[in-house]
Amino acid sequence: MTKLPTAEIQQQVLDLRAQIEAHNHRYFVLDEPSIPDVEYDKLVRRLEQLERDHPELDDPDSPTHRVGARVAEGFETVEHETPMLSLANAFDAEEVGQFDQRIRDQLDLAELSYLAEPKLDGLAISLKYVDGRLIQAATRGDGYTGENVSANVRTIRSIPLKLNADQLPDQFEVRGEIFMSRSGFAELNQRLQANDEKTFVNPRNAASGTLRQLDPAITADRPLRFYAYAALGLDSDAGIDSQSSVMQRLREIGFPVNPLIRKVSGLQGLLDFHRDTLAQRDELDYDIDGVVYKLDDFDQQLEMGFVSRSPRWALAHKFPAEEAITRLREIEVQVGRTGKLTPVARLEPVFVGGVTVTNATLHNLDEIRRKDVRPGDYVIVRRAGDVIPEVVRAMTEKREQELPEWNLPTHCPVCGSKVEQVEGQADARCTGGLVCGAQRRRALEHFAMRTAMDIDGLGSKSIDQLVEQELVRDPSDLYRLSAETLVGLERMAEKSAANLVEAIDRSRKPELGRFLFALGIREVGEVSAQLLARYFGTLDALMAADPEQLQAVDEIGPIVAGHVHEFFNETANRKVIDRLLEAGVEWQAEQPLADQPQPLDDKTFVLTGSLAQLKRSAAKARLEALGARVSGSVSKKTDAVIAGTDPGSKLTKAEELGVPVMNEDELIALLKEHEAAA
DNA sequence: GATCCTCGAGTTCT
DNA sequence: CTCGAGGATC
């Protein structure tokens, strides 16, 4: 029960609001903080508390709701009036040519003017000005909502807080990039190191970390910079009818604008700019990862419009992935769940693409031969797709002496069992099966996965210990663990031990498909497991099926059927299953498929990028509940691709194949429409 | 027999 | 996300 607001409380609320407003004014507008942050935070928290306890006293104009109020914890989220979109990417001249061609075709023009600029590797930011004053700075976030980082942004000296040009619109928004110069980054790290504080790995992380500081005093002390690259709401002014005129105007009224921005003509102009910028990349005092082209004329931009979340009139032309040379110390072998041996390159640590790389997968022996990689070699390393490190090739020309070719071990490095290499197949496997510690560990990890038995809190660290101490040999042992046994393990106090036991207990009733998937039969993943479960209905029927009967299931051919049959005929496996059932694991019948036709029957959807409002798994579940298939790859059979923030190559593929693209809002509308009908 | 479409499996670093 | 390969289809 909340107490009724007394007149006294009402007065308190009003006083607090007035006080906070006054401090805000001094802090934000006059730039003269009048009280320490802690005191200010106390006032805000007190007000928030009162407003929570007495909702009827709440007021939309209260400073607790007002954009620009400092917040005590974390950052307030703010919605962007105009979404901050991502740009389509191009990686080579051909793709740039297609971009230029498409615009020329659509506008029926022979040659176009573009504004070309370096693409800084920093953080996109939106700055809102009202009556010439900076009232809000927000990060890009997911493009639709970002974080209010006004207090920190205000400390960046090159960002104007007050503009004195008289002929400005009452309200407009400036967008640009916040970044840290390389020299500033180096100095900062030196300073941090001298104080025994943690250093940053690259300027981008440093800028990001600095901007998200909760204490603006720290931000103020660090060398952040800003370049503007766009403005919204300035074009009501006479003469502002193009990207170049906006940039010109921004410069006049006091915003920092990258001096390398150039107006260029036609495809050749774009490619020249890209080449010239790449050539000076190393001399610049900031990191760039490519260049951006924008169609200059606003009327032309308007005519081109948007595809899903990207403007059709702009393109990011990325530089090739950064490469580095390092030495390959040795090649180690990892053993996977199925016994597959994966050679992994152990490298001298090398800084490439913003992180320090020490490991890179070499996939299999064929790959090692193809790249002619040998231990001791100098190799070229890059971050493929900007994430996963990859050995591009060995620099055989730098070999100082003849190095022996590397070969797969004949026996498993973990359990010593024989290694088997089937003729014509790329992969080699350990034949140890569950005897092999590595396979056992991986099998347990697989068993506990969220999409399998969903045992929360059973990660690789705990599994390693359980296997090492021989507390668990196969999945059924999990169900016999007690909290008392677990408490002996590292990083496992009473609370987590109890939680784990409870999580294991909760997993006792999986649907048959999950159970089957959890067993880890070769070539039987989530999809095939569910198909098998639905077709056979019971575990007994499935275990009794011969390969021919198994192949009656859609998508199950001779190979998979063989693996399934073989698995159930292995005594060791049957024993594990028996023990699981004895331990109280009871599989549940699959949800029957709806017999009425579903609205989205026979429709295939593909999700890419991250969704802001829905979880990916929730989006998938809701689509499937309506009868749709959600697949991982785009083809011409795909009915729609749903693109979230930072969509991957699937979006590109969808565009190539002419598959319709939806954004998240459209997806939600679609779901709502059909769910309401059901 | 060739081609297309999916699924399965494995991977790095913060 | 990407690669390899199993399965379906023409």
PDB file of C-alpha atoms in Angstrom, chain A residues 364-454:
ATOM      1  CA  ASN A 364      42.242 -29.944 -41.296  1.00  0.00           C
ATOM      2  CA  LEU A 365      45.337 -31.405 -42.897  1.00  0.00           C
ATOM      3  CA  ASP A 366      44.270 -30.529 -46.456  1.00  0.00           C
ATOM      4  CA  GLU A 367      44.121 -26.898 -45.466  1.00  0.00           C
ATOM      5  CA  ILE A 368      47.587 -27.073 -43.928  1.00  0.00           C
ATOM      6  CA  ARG A 369      49.011 -28.585 -47.105  1.00  0.00           C
ATOM      7  CA  ARG A 370      47.196 -26.115 -49.331  1.00  0.00           C
ATOM      8  CA  LYS A 371      48.657 -23.176 -47.414  1.00  0.00           C
ATOM      9  CA  ASP A 372      51.935 -25.022 -46.949  1.00  0.00           C
ATOM     10  CA  VAL A 373      52.087 -24.086 -43.299  1.00  0.00           C
ATOM     11  CA  ARG A 374      54.823 -25.629 -41.160  1.00  0.00           C
ATOM     12  CA  PRO A 375      55.740 -25.058 -37.505  1.00  0.00           C
ATOM     13  CA  GLY A 376      58.392 -22.331 -37.322  1.00  0.00           C
ATOM     14  CA  ASP A 377      57.120 -20.558 -40.424  1.00  0.00           C
ATOM     15  CA  TYR A 378      56.311 -16.895 -40.660  1.00  0.00           C
ATOM     16  CA  VAL A 379      52.638 -16.709 -41.538  1.00  0.00           C
ATOM     17  CA  ILE A 380      50.217 -14.004 -42.622  1.00  0.00           C
ATOM     18  CA  VAL A 381      47.284 -13.672 -40.253  1.00  0.00           C
ATOM     19  CA  ARG A 382      44.093 -11.701 -40.703  1.00  0.00           C
ATOM     20  CA  ARG A 383      40.739 -11.447 -39.027  1.00  0.00           C
ATOM     21  CA  ALA A 384      38.289 -12.917 -41.492  1.00  0.00           C
ATOM     22  CA  GLY A 385      34.888 -11.298 -41.522  1.00  0.00           C
ATOM     23  CA  ASP A 386      36.445  -8.979 -38.958  1.00  0.00           C
ATOM     24  CA  VAL A 387      36.180 -11.566 -36.213  1.00  0.00           C
ATOM     25  CA  ILE A 388      37.699 -14.986 -36.516  1.00  0.00           C
ATOM     26  CA  PRO A 389      41.447 -15.046 -37.014  1.00  0.00           C
ATOM     27  CA  GLU A 390      42.663 -16.918 -40.033  1.00  0.00           C
ATOM     28  CA  VAL A 391      46.055 -17.978 -41.306  1.00  0.00           C
ATOM     29  CA  VAL A 392      46.150 -16.740 -44.884  1.00  0.00           C
ATOM     30  CA  ARG A 393      49.339 -18.450 -45.987  1.00  0.00           C
ATOM     31  CA  ALA A 394      52.878 -19.262 -44.980  1.00  0.00           C
ATOM     32  CA  MET A 395      55.652 -16.952 -46.143  1.00  0.00           C
ATOM     33  CA  THR A 396      57.682 -19.798 -47.572  1.00  0.00           C
ATOM     34  CA  GLU A 397      60.118 -17.261 -49.016  1.00  0.00           C
ATOM     35  CA  LYS A 398      61.109 -16.272 -45.484  1.00  0.00           C
ATOM     36  CA  ARG A 399      61.979 -19.798 -44.420  1.00  0.00           C
ATOM     37  CA  GLU A 400      65.510 -19.678 -43.104  1.00  0.00           C
ATOM     38  CA  GLN A 401      66.016 -23.398 -43.248  1.00  0.00           C
ATOM     39  CA  GLU A 402      64.094 -26.347 -44.539  1.00  0.00           C
ATOM     40  CA  LEU A 403      61.244 -27.089 -42.147  1.00  0.00           C
ATOM     41  CA  PRO A 404      59.653 -30.497 -41.889  1.00  0.00           C
ATOM     42  CA  GLU A 405      56.049 -30.874 -42.970  1.00  0.00           C
ATOM     43  CA  TRP A 406      53.611 -31.235 -40.135  1.00  0.00           C
ATOM     44  CA  ASN A 407      51.629 -34.412 -39.804  1.00  0.00           C
ATOM     45  CA  LEU A 408      48.617 -35.533 -37.881  1.00  0.00           C
ATOM     46  CA  PRO A 409      49.406 -37.671 -34.865  1.00  0.00           C
ATOM     47  CA  THR A 410      48.713 -41.363 -35.349  1.00  0.00           C
ATOM     48  CA  HIS A 411      47.263 -41.543 -31.859  1.00  0.00           C
ATOM     49  CA  CYS A 412      44.866 -39.220 -30.073  1.00  0.00           C
ATOM     50  CA  PRO A 413      46.784 -36.599 -28.041  1.00  0.00           C
ATOM     51  CA  VAL A 414      44.215 -36.863 -25.263  1.00  0.00           C
ATOM     52  CA  CYS A 415      43.478 -40.554 -24.834  1.00  0.00           C
ATOM     53  CA  GLY A 416      46.058 -42.308 -26.997  1.00  0.00           C
ATOM     54  CA  SER A 417      43.504 -44.178 -29.081  1.00  0.00           C
ATOM     55  CA  LYS A 418      44.200 -44.757 -32.742  1.00  0.00           C
ATOM     56  CA  VAL A 419      43.463 -41.941 -35.160  1.00  0.00           C
ATOM     57  CA  GLU A 420      41.439 -42.925 -38.177  1.00  0.00           C
ATOM     58  CA  GLN A 421      41.435 -41.104 -41.486  1.00  0.00           C
ATOM     59  CA  VAL A 422      38.795 -42.253 -43.926  1.00  0.00           C
ATOM     60  CA  GLU A 423      39.900 -42.203 -47.533  1.00  0.00           C
ATOM     61  CA  GLY A 424      38.493 -39.213 -49.388  1.00  0.00           C
ATOM     62  CA  GLN A 425      37.361 -37.366 -46.268  1.00  0.00           C
ATOM     63  CA  ALA A 426      39.052 -34.265 -45.027  1.00  0.00           C
ATOM     64  CA  ASP A 427      38.669 -35.005 -41.338  1.00  0.00           C
ATOM     65  CA  ALA A 428      40.605 -37.388 -39.129  1.00  0.00           C
ATOM     66  CA  ARG A 429      38.991 -38.769 -35.996  1.00  0.00           C
ATOM     67  CA  CYS A 430      39.978 -40.256 -32.681  1.00  0.00           C
ATOM     68  CA  THR A 431      38.504 -43.740 -32.373  1.00  0.00           C
ATOM     69  CA  GLY A 432      38.439 -43.609 -28.596  1.00  0.00           C
ATOM     70  CA  GLY A 433      34.766 -42.717 -28.304  1.00  0.00           C
ATOM     71  CA  LEU A 434      33.726 -42.167 -24.728  1.00  0.00           C
ATOM     72  CA  VAL A 435      37.030 -43.564 -23.528  1.00  0.00           C
ATOM     73  CA  CYS A 436      38.548 -40.300 -24.718  1.00  0.00           C
ATOM     74  CA  GLY A 437      38.474 -37.587 -22.080  1.00  0.00           C
ATOM     75  CA  ALA A 438      38.162 -34.843 -24.655  1.00  0.00           C
ATOM     76  CA  GLN A 439      35.196 -36.461 -26.331  1.00  0.00           C
ATOM     77  CA  ARG A 440      33.551 -37.147 -23.029  1.00  0.00           C
ATOM     78  CA  ARG A 441      33.908 -33.522 -21.996  1.00  0.00           C
ATOM     79  CA  ARG A 442      32.568 -32.200 -25.238  1.00  0.00           C
ATOM     80  CA  ALA A 443      29.731 -34.700 -25.188  1.00  0.00           C
ATOM     81  CA  LEU A 444      28.743 -33.485 -21.740  1.00  0.00           C
ATOM     82  CA  GLU A 445      28.916 -29.856 -22.843  1.00  0.00           C
ATOM     83  CA  HIS A 446      26.693 -30.733 -25.736  1.00  0.00           C
ATOM     84  CA  PHE A 447      24.297 -32.601 -23.462  1.00  0.00           C
ATOM     85  CA  ALA A 448      23.908 -29.564 -21.204  1.00  0.00           C
ATOM     86  CA  MET A 449      23.469 -27.029 -24.024  1.00  0.00           C
ATOM     87  CA  ARG A 450      20.494 -24.756 -23.932  1.00  0.00           C
ATOM     88  CA  THR A 451      18.982 -26.303 -27.038  1.00  0.00           C
ATOM     89  CA  ALA A 452      19.556 -29.812 -25.652  1.00  0.00           C
ATOM     90  CA  MET A 453      18.862 -30.605 -21.986  1.00  0.00           C
ATOM     91  CA  ASP A 454      19.236 -26.961 -20.980  1.00  0.00           C
TER      92      ASP A 454
END
